[in-house]
Amino acid sequence: MKIKCLLASMLLALGLSANAQIVIKFSHVVATDTPKGQASEFFAKRAGELTKGKVKVDVYANSQLYKDKEEMEALQMGAVQMLAPSLAKFGPLGVKEFEVFDFPFLFDNTADLHKITQGPVGASLLAKLEPKGVKGLAFWDNGFKSFSANSPLKNVADYKGKKFRIQSSKVLEEQIRALGGIPQVMAFSEVYQALQTGVVDGTENPISNLFSQKMHEVQKHLTLTEHGYLGYAVIVNKKFWDGLPADVRGQLEQAMKEATALANTVAKKDNDEALEGVKKAGKTTVYTPTKEERMALKKVLVPVHAKMVDRVGKDLLEAIYKDTGFDPKKL
Ligand code: LMR
């Protein structure tokens, strides 16, 4: 009897009860018609199916529950169980190494990126979250970011003196400074209004984020710079995850595997479709930089790697260079 009571109170502490359904609150900040939006809905559906209804995943999209910083704190406290923050948002958690994904022009294409996110370097990065009470389950893609503003962005000089909204990453701050711009850290949910009211002049996004937040309505110019990557780590509260019955955890791992495959296949398509949407809306001039213009941007931004290497560690950066074949000296 005593043991039963003890077990019940332990389960209660973990947010479970002996027969009750296990509820996972999954919070994120983007729209449902984005790679992360779709993958999280798919995970919810598969989690329900594979656990035969033992687990219910409630997805809260579009910053409904929390904004950027609050989201991480809520996960650590156990107020939500699952998140998929962008890799730029792990610095404030004290795991600065994730900011390596913010290094401009580090990945030439998705195949190179996957060598890292789906290889040993990615696994070792996720392991660094555990002392923070967080377990990393997977990396999900969004895509490559492009700059937008209310005036044309063709040459490096065009960035000078402009205020650009960025995520809370020291590397991204340095990236904007290298261009002569002024970085402004801001929650994702506040960007549309900041652009509309002129609090900032421009921003950087994969096109799926720009389009689904209607930022193209308040940005006259979009230059397809594809100068950096934006993706996510799907994370859970470690205590909650470790406390799940082993069979249920296995089923959720399977659902996550399938959702990850989906995220990483729809990402490119979503971004391509979003670009079509921006063009059709006709409010933004979309400019594809010439090879020379993109190279000029690259020459200004790659030195950010050397400047910010101490933030992420030399060994990590070199491991990535080695796996992808990127050589900052060969531009
Ligand atoms: C941002 O803040 O720009 C992104 O992290 C939003 C997201 O989750 O894609």
Short mmCIF file of C-alpha atoms and ligand atoms in Angstrom, two decimals:
data_model
loop_
_atom_site.label_atom_id
_atom_site.label_comp_id
_atom_site.label_asym_id
_atom_site.label_seq_id
_atom_site.Cartn_x
_atom_site.Cartn_y
_atom_site.Cartn_z
CA MET A 1 0.00 0.00 0.00
CA LYS A 2 2.77 2.36 1.02
CA ILE A 3 4.67 1.60 -2.18
CA LYS A 4 1.54 2.24 -4.26
CA CYS A 5 1.07 5.62 -2.60
CA LEU A 6 4.69 6.50 -3.12
CA LEU A 7 4.47 5.56 -6.79
CA ALA A 8 1.29 7.59 -7.26
CA SER A 9 2.87 10.67 -5.69
CA MET A 10 6.00 10.24 -7.82
CA LEU A 11 3.87 10.02 -10.97
CA LEU A 12 1.91 13.05 -9.87
CA ALA A 13 5.12 15.01 -9.43
CA LEU A 14 6.01 14.16 -13.03
CA GLY A 15 2.65 15.36 -14.28
CA LEU A 16 1.35 11.82 -14.84
CA SER A 17 -1.24 9.72 -13.12
CA ALA A 18 -1.45 5.94 -13.20
CA ASN A 19 -4.15 5.65 -15.90
CA ALA A 20 -4.46 9.18 -17.12
CA GLN A 21 -3.41 10.31 -20.52
CA ILE A 22 0.04 11.86 -20.68
CA VAL A 23 -0.17 15.38 -22.05
CA ILE A 24 2.77 17.00 -23.78
CA LYS A 25 2.55 20.73 -24.30
CA PHE A 26 4.62 21.62 -27.35
CA SER A 27 5.12 25.37 -27.71
CA HIS A 28 6.67 27.22 -30.63
CA VAL A 29 6.72 30.70 -32.11
CA VAL A 30 6.07 30.27 -35.83
CA ALA A 31 2.95 29.81 -37.96
CA THR A 32 1.48 26.38 -38.72
CA ASP A 33 2.26 26.67 -42.44
CA THR A 34 6.03 26.54 -41.91
CA PRO A 35 8.36 23.52 -41.73
CA LYS A 36 8.36 23.58 -37.91
CA GLY A 37 4.62 24.19 -37.79
CA GLN A 38 3.89 21.20 -40.00
CA ALA A 39 6.39 18.87 -38.37
CA SER A 40 5.09 19.59 -34.88
CA GLU A 41 1.48 18.88 -35.96
CA PHE A 42 2.63 15.67 -37.62
CA PHE A 43 4.52 14.63 -34.48
CA ALA A 44 1.37 15.23 -32.41
CA LYS A 45 -0.68 13.05 -34.76
CA ARG A 46 1.86 10.20 -34.87
CA ALA A 47 2.45 10.33 -31.10
CA GLY A 48 -1.28 9.81 -30.57
CA GLU A 49 -1.41 6.96 -33.07
CA LEU A 50 1.72 5.12 -31.97
CA THR A 51 0.92 5.31 -28.25
CA LYS A 52 -2.73 4.38 -29.00
CA GLY A 53 -3.95 7.51 -27.31
CA LYS A 54 -1.80 7.20 -24.19
CA VAL A 55 -0.08 10.42 -25.13
CA LYS A 56 -1.75 13.60 -26.28
CA VAL A 57 0.47 16.28 -27.75
CA ASP A 58 -1.03 19.77 -27.67
CA VAL A 59 0.79 22.08 -30.06
CA TYR A 60 0.71 25.81 -29.33
CA ALA A 61 1.94 27.65 -32.42
CA ASN A 62 2.62 31.33 -33.09
CA SER A 63 3.93 32.35 -29.62
CA GLN A 64 0.47 31.61 -28.15
CA LEU A 65 1.99 30.43 -24.89
CA TYR A 66 5.46 31.90 -24.68
CA LYS A 67 7.86 34.17 -26.50
CA ASP A 68 11.51 33.41 -27.09
CA LYS A 69 13.17 33.64 -23.70
CA GLU A 70 10.16 32.67 -21.62
CA GLU A 71 9.87 29.49 -23.65
CA MET A 72 13.21 28.08 -22.44
CA GLU A 73 12.48 28.95 -18.82
CA ALA A 74 9.05 27.33 -19.07
CA LEU A 75 10.62 24.13 -20.36
CA GLN A 76 13.22 24.00 -17.62
CA MET A 77 10.50 24.54 -15.01
CA GLY A 78 8.31 21.87 -16.58
CA ALA A 79 5.43 24.22 -17.49
CA VAL A 80 5.78 22.91 -21.06
CA GLN A 81 7.36 19.62 -22.01
CA MET A 82 8.54 20.17 -25.58
CA LEU A 83 9.91 23.01 -27.70
CA ALA A 84 11.76 23.46 -30.97
CA PRO A 85 13.69 26.74 -30.57
CA SER A 86 15.97 27.93 -33.30
CA LEU A 87 19.63 27.06 -32.79
CA ALA A 88 20.38 30.75 -32.26
CA LYS A 89 18.43 30.68 -29.01
CA PHE A 90 20.59 28.33 -26.95
CA GLY A 91 23.22 30.91 -25.97
CA PRO A 92 21.01 32.40 -23.24
CA LEU A 93 20.54 28.85 -21.90
CA GLY A 94 24.30 28.76 -21.41
CA VAL A 95 25.08 26.46 -24.34
CA LYS A 96 26.82 28.96 -26.58
CA GLU A 97 28.18 26.30 -28.92
CA PHE A 98 24.86 26.17 -30.78
CA GLU A 99 25.60 29.66 -32.09
CA VAL A 100 28.05 28.04 -34.50
CA PHE A 101 25.02 27.51 -36.75
CA ASP A 102 24.71 31.31 -36.93
CA PHE A 103 28.19 31.67 -38.46
CA PRO A 104 27.53 33.35 -41.81
CA PHE A 105 28.19 31.34 -44.98
CA LEU A 106 29.32 28.30 -42.96
CA PHE A 107 27.21 25.86 -44.96
CA ASP A 108 27.10 25.98 -48.74
CA ASN A 109 24.07 23.72 -49.00
CA THR A 110 21.75 21.44 -47.06
CA ALA A 111 23.85 18.33 -47.74
CA ASP A 112 26.83 19.91 -45.93
CA LEU A 113 24.59 21.04 -43.10
CA HIS A 114 23.18 17.53 -42.63
CA LYS A 115 26.71 16.15 -42.27
CA ILE A 116 26.73 18.13 -39.02
CA THR A 117 23.15 17.99 -37.74
CA GLN A 118 22.79 14.29 -38.53
CA GLY A 119 26.34 13.28 -37.64
CA PRO A 120 28.51 12.98 -34.52
CA VAL A 121 29.00 16.75 -34.13
CA GLY A 122 25.23 17.23 -33.90
CA ALA A 123 24.90 14.42 -31.36
CA SER A 124 27.65 15.88 -29.18
CA LEU A 125 25.94 19.28 -29.27
CA LEU A 126 22.62 17.81 -28.13
CA ALA A 127 24.42 16.02 -25.28
CA LYS A 128 25.60 19.41 -23.96
CA LEU A 129 21.99 20.26 -23.07
CA GLU A 130 21.58 17.54 -20.46
CA PRO A 131 23.24 19.36 -17.53
CA LYS A 132 20.66 22.12 -18.11
CA GLY A 133 17.81 19.68 -17.49
CA VAL A 134 17.05 19.55 -21.21
CA LYS A 135 17.17 16.59 -23.57
CA GLY A 136 17.77 17.14 -27.28
CA LEU A 137 15.82 14.80 -29.53
CA ALA A 138 16.43 15.99 -33.08
CA PHE A 139 17.43 18.76 -35.44
CA TRP A 140 14.75 20.14 -37.76
CA ASP A 141 15.53 22.30 -40.78
CA ASN A 142 14.02 25.53 -41.81
CA GLY A 143 16.40 26.96 -44.36
CA PHE A 144 18.79 29.64 -45.46
CA LYS A 145 18.12 33.22 -44.42
CA SER A 146 17.87 36.25 -46.66
CA PHE A 147 18.00 39.93 -45.78
CA SER A 148 15.08 42.29 -46.26
CA ALA A 149 14.69 46.04 -45.71
CA ASN A 150 12.74 49.03 -46.90
CA SER A 151 15.54 50.16 -49.20
CA PRO A 152 17.50 48.05 -51.73
CA LEU A 153 20.27 45.79 -50.39
CA LYS A 154 22.65 45.19 -53.28
CA ASN A 155 26.06 46.28 -52.08
CA VAL A 156 27.63 45.92 -48.67
CA ALA A 157 27.41 49.72 -48.28
CA ASP A 158 23.61 49.43 -48.42
CA TYR A 159 23.57 47.81 -44.96
CA LYS A 160 25.42 50.67 -43.31
CA GLY A 161 23.63 52.44 -40.48
CA LYS A 162 20.47 50.34 -40.83
CA LYS A 163 18.83 48.68 -37.87
CA PHE A 164 18.30 44.95 -38.34
CA ARG A 165 16.24 42.74 -36.07
CA ILE A 166 18.11 39.61 -35.04
CA GLN A 167 17.59 36.71 -32.66
CA SER A 168 19.42 36.79 -29.32
CA SER A 169 22.78 35.53 -30.59
CA LYS A 170 26.15 37.20 -30.09
CA VAL A 171 27.27 35.80 -33.43
CA LEU A 172 24.35 37.42 -35.22
CA GLU A 173 25.14 40.71 -33.46
CA GLU A 174 28.66 40.54 -34.83
CA GLN A 175 27.37 39.63 -38.28
CA ILE A 176 25.27 42.81 -38.44
CA ARG A 177 28.14 44.92 -37.09
CA ALA A 178 30.47 43.51 -39.76
CA LEU A 179 28.06 44.94 -42.32
CA GLY A 180 28.05 48.33 -40.63
CA GLY A 181 24.48 47.82 -39.45
CA ILE A 182 22.94 48.11 -35.98
CA PRO A 183 21.71 44.85 -34.46
CA GLN A 184 18.45 44.87 -32.49
CA VAL A 185 17.55 41.74 -30.54
CA MET A 186 13.80 41.20 -30.50
CA ALA A 187 11.27 38.41 -29.98
CA PHE A 188 9.95 36.90 -33.20
CA SER A 189 6.36 37.85 -32.41
CA GLU A 190 7.32 41.52 -32.27
CA VAL A 191 9.11 41.76 -35.61
CA TYR A 192 6.14 42.54 -37.86
CA GLN A 193 5.14 45.55 -35.80
CA ALA A 194 8.72 46.74 -35.42
CA LEU A 195 9.12 46.68 -39.20
CA GLN A 196 5.76 48.35 -39.74
CA THR A 197 6.46 51.19 -37.35
CA GLY A 198 10.08 51.65 -38.41
CA VAL A 199 11.57 50.62 -35.05
CA VAL A 200 13.89 48.54 -37.23
CA ASP A 201 14.66 48.92 -40.93
CA GLY A 202 15.16 45.31 -41.87
CA THR A 203 15.64 41.74 -40.79
CA GLU A 204 16.88 38.30 -41.86
CA ASN A 205 14.69 35.23 -42.27
CA PRO A 206 14.18 32.07 -44.21
CA ILE A 207 11.39 33.04 -46.63
CA SER A 208 8.84 30.72 -44.95
CA ASN A 209 9.08 32.83 -41.79
CA LEU A 210 9.02 36.15 -43.65
CA PHE A 211 5.94 35.17 -45.65
CA SER A 212 3.93 33.41 -42.93
CA GLN A 213 4.34 36.44 -40.63
CA LYS A 214 3.40 38.78 -43.52
CA MET A 215 6.66 40.66 -43.11
CA HIS A 216 6.79 41.08 -46.89
CA GLU A 217 3.87 43.51 -46.50
CA VAL A 218 6.11 45.83 -44.50
CA GLN A 219 9.42 45.26 -46.31
CA LYS A 220 9.86 46.78 -49.76
CA HIS A 221 13.02 44.88 -50.66
CA LEU A 222 14.13 41.29 -50.26
CA THR A 223 17.57 40.19 -51.45
CA LEU A 224 18.09 36.45 -51.74
CA THR A 225 21.42 36.46 -49.93
CA GLU A 226 21.09 32.99 -48.35
CA HIS A 227 23.95 34.07 -46.10
CA GLY A 228 23.23 31.86 -43.10
CA TYR A 229 21.20 28.96 -41.81
CA LEU A 230 18.17 28.82 -39.51
CA GLY A 231 17.09 25.51 -38.03
CA TYR A 232 15.87 24.02 -34.77
CA ALA A 233 16.64 21.55 -32.03
CA VAL A 234 13.61 19.72 -30.70
CA ILE A 235 14.03 19.56 -26.95
CA VAL A 236 12.15 18.13 -23.98
CA ASN A 237 12.24 18.58 -20.23
CA LYS A 238 14.69 15.82 -19.29
CA LYS A 239 13.04 14.85 -16.03
CA PHE A 240 9.69 14.46 -17.76
CA TRP A 241 11.21 12.45 -20.61
CA ASP A 242 13.24 10.13 -18.37
CA GLY A 243 10.15 9.57 -16.23
CA LEU A 244 8.04 8.25 -19.11
CA PRO A 245 7.33 4.51 -19.27
CA ALA A 246 10.01 2.98 -21.53
CA ASP A 247 7.53 1.67 -24.13
CA VAL A 248 5.85 5.06 -24.45
CA ARG A 249 9.22 6.79 -24.76
CA GLY A 250 10.17 4.39 -27.55
CA GLN A 251 6.93 5.14 -29.41
CA LEU A 252 7.52 8.87 -29.06
CA GLU A 253 11.07 8.42 -30.35
CA GLN A 254 9.62 6.71 -33.41
CA ALA A 255 7.10 9.55 -33.90
CA MET A 256 9.98 12.03 -33.61
CA LYS A 257 12.02 10.12 -36.18
CA GLU A 258 9.15 10.33 -38.66
CA ALA A 259 8.47 14.01 -37.88
CA THR A 260 12.15 14.80 -38.39
CA ALA A 261 12.14 13.14 -41.80
CA LEU A 262 9.06 15.18 -42.69
CA ALA A 263 10.51 18.47 -41.41
CA ASN A 264 13.66 17.99 -43.39
CA THR A 265 11.83 17.16 -46.64
CA VAL A 266 9.14 19.85 -46.53
CA ALA A 267 11.55 22.64 -45.56
CA LYS A 268 12.87 23.40 -49.05
CA LYS A 269 9.42 23.11 -50.65
CA ASP A 270 7.85 25.41 -48.03
CA ASN A 271 10.50 28.05 -48.56
CA ASP A 272 10.18 27.84 -52.35
CA GLU A 273 6.41 28.19 -52.12
CA ALA A 274 6.74 31.10 -49.69
CA LEU A 275 9.01 32.87 -52.18
CA GLU A 276 6.37 32.42 -54.86
CA GLY A 277 3.84 33.86 -52.41
CA VAL A 278 6.01 36.93 -51.76
CA LYS A 279 6.41 37.49 -55.51
CA LYS A 280 2.70 37.09 -56.17
CA ALA A 281 1.75 39.52 -53.38
CA GLY A 282 3.69 42.13 -55.36
CA LYS A 283 4.56 44.30 -52.37
CA THR A 284 8.26 43.48 -52.25
CA THR A 285 10.93 43.71 -54.91
CA VAL A 286 12.77 40.38 -54.85
CA TYR A 287 16.38 40.67 -55.93
CA THR A 288 18.80 37.83 -56.67
CA PRO A 289 22.34 39.08 -56.07
CA THR A 290 24.92 38.57 -58.78
CA LYS A 291 27.77 36.16 -58.07
CA GLU A 292 30.05 39.13 -57.45
CA GLU A 293 27.62 40.86 -55.07
CA ARG A 294 27.17 37.68 -53.05
CA MET A 295 30.94 37.14 -52.94
CA ALA A 296 31.44 40.71 -51.68
CA LEU A 297 29.00 39.95 -48.84
CA LYS A 298 30.77 36.68 -48.12
CA LYS A 299 34.16 38.40 -47.91
CA VAL A 300 32.83 40.80 -45.29
CA LEU A 301 30.99 38.14 -43.29
CA VAL A 302 33.32 35.13 -43.21
CA PRO A 303 35.83 37.02 -40.98
CA VAL A 304 33.07 36.86 -38.33
CA HIS A 305 34.13 33.20 -37.90
CA ALA A 306 37.61 34.13 -36.64
CA LYS A 307 36.20 36.92 -34.51
CA MET A 308 33.60 34.74 -32.79
CA VAL A 309 35.44 31.42 -32.62
CA ASP A 310 36.03 31.69 -28.86
CA ARG A 311 32.29 31.80 -28.31
CA VAL A 312 31.79 28.31 -29.77
CA GLY A 313 35.27 26.79 -29.39
CA LYS A 314 38.01 26.27 -31.96
CA ASP A 315 37.66 22.48 -31.93
CA LEU A 316 33.98 22.63 -32.80
CA LEU A 317 34.48 25.06 -35.66
CA GLU A 318 37.38 23.04 -37.03
CA ALA A 319 35.39 19.81 -36.81
CA ILE A 320 32.68 21.46 -38.91
CA TYR A 321 35.18 22.82 -41.45
CA LYS A 322 36.66 19.32 -41.73
CA ASP A 323 33.30 17.57 -42.24
CA THR A 324 31.97 20.10 -44.76
CA GLY A 325 35.23 20.94 -46.52
CA PHE A 326 34.70 24.67 -45.89
CA ASP A 327 37.92 26.66 -45.97
CA PRO A 328 37.62 30.29 -44.83
CA LYS A 329 40.92 31.11 -46.54
CA LYS A 330 39.64 30.06 -49.95
CA LEU A 331 37.08 32.64 -50.98
C1 LMR B 1 13.27 33.87 -35.08
O1 LMR B 1 13.14 34.31 -33.92
O2 LMR B 1 13.49 34.58 -36.05
C2 LMR B 1 13.14 32.39 -35.31
O3 LMR B 1 13.78 31.71 -34.27
C3 LMR B 1 11.71 31.98 -35.37
C4 LMR B 1 11.61 30.51 -35.59
O4 LMR B 1 11.36 29.80 -34.63
O5 LMR B 1 11.78 30.10 -36.76
#
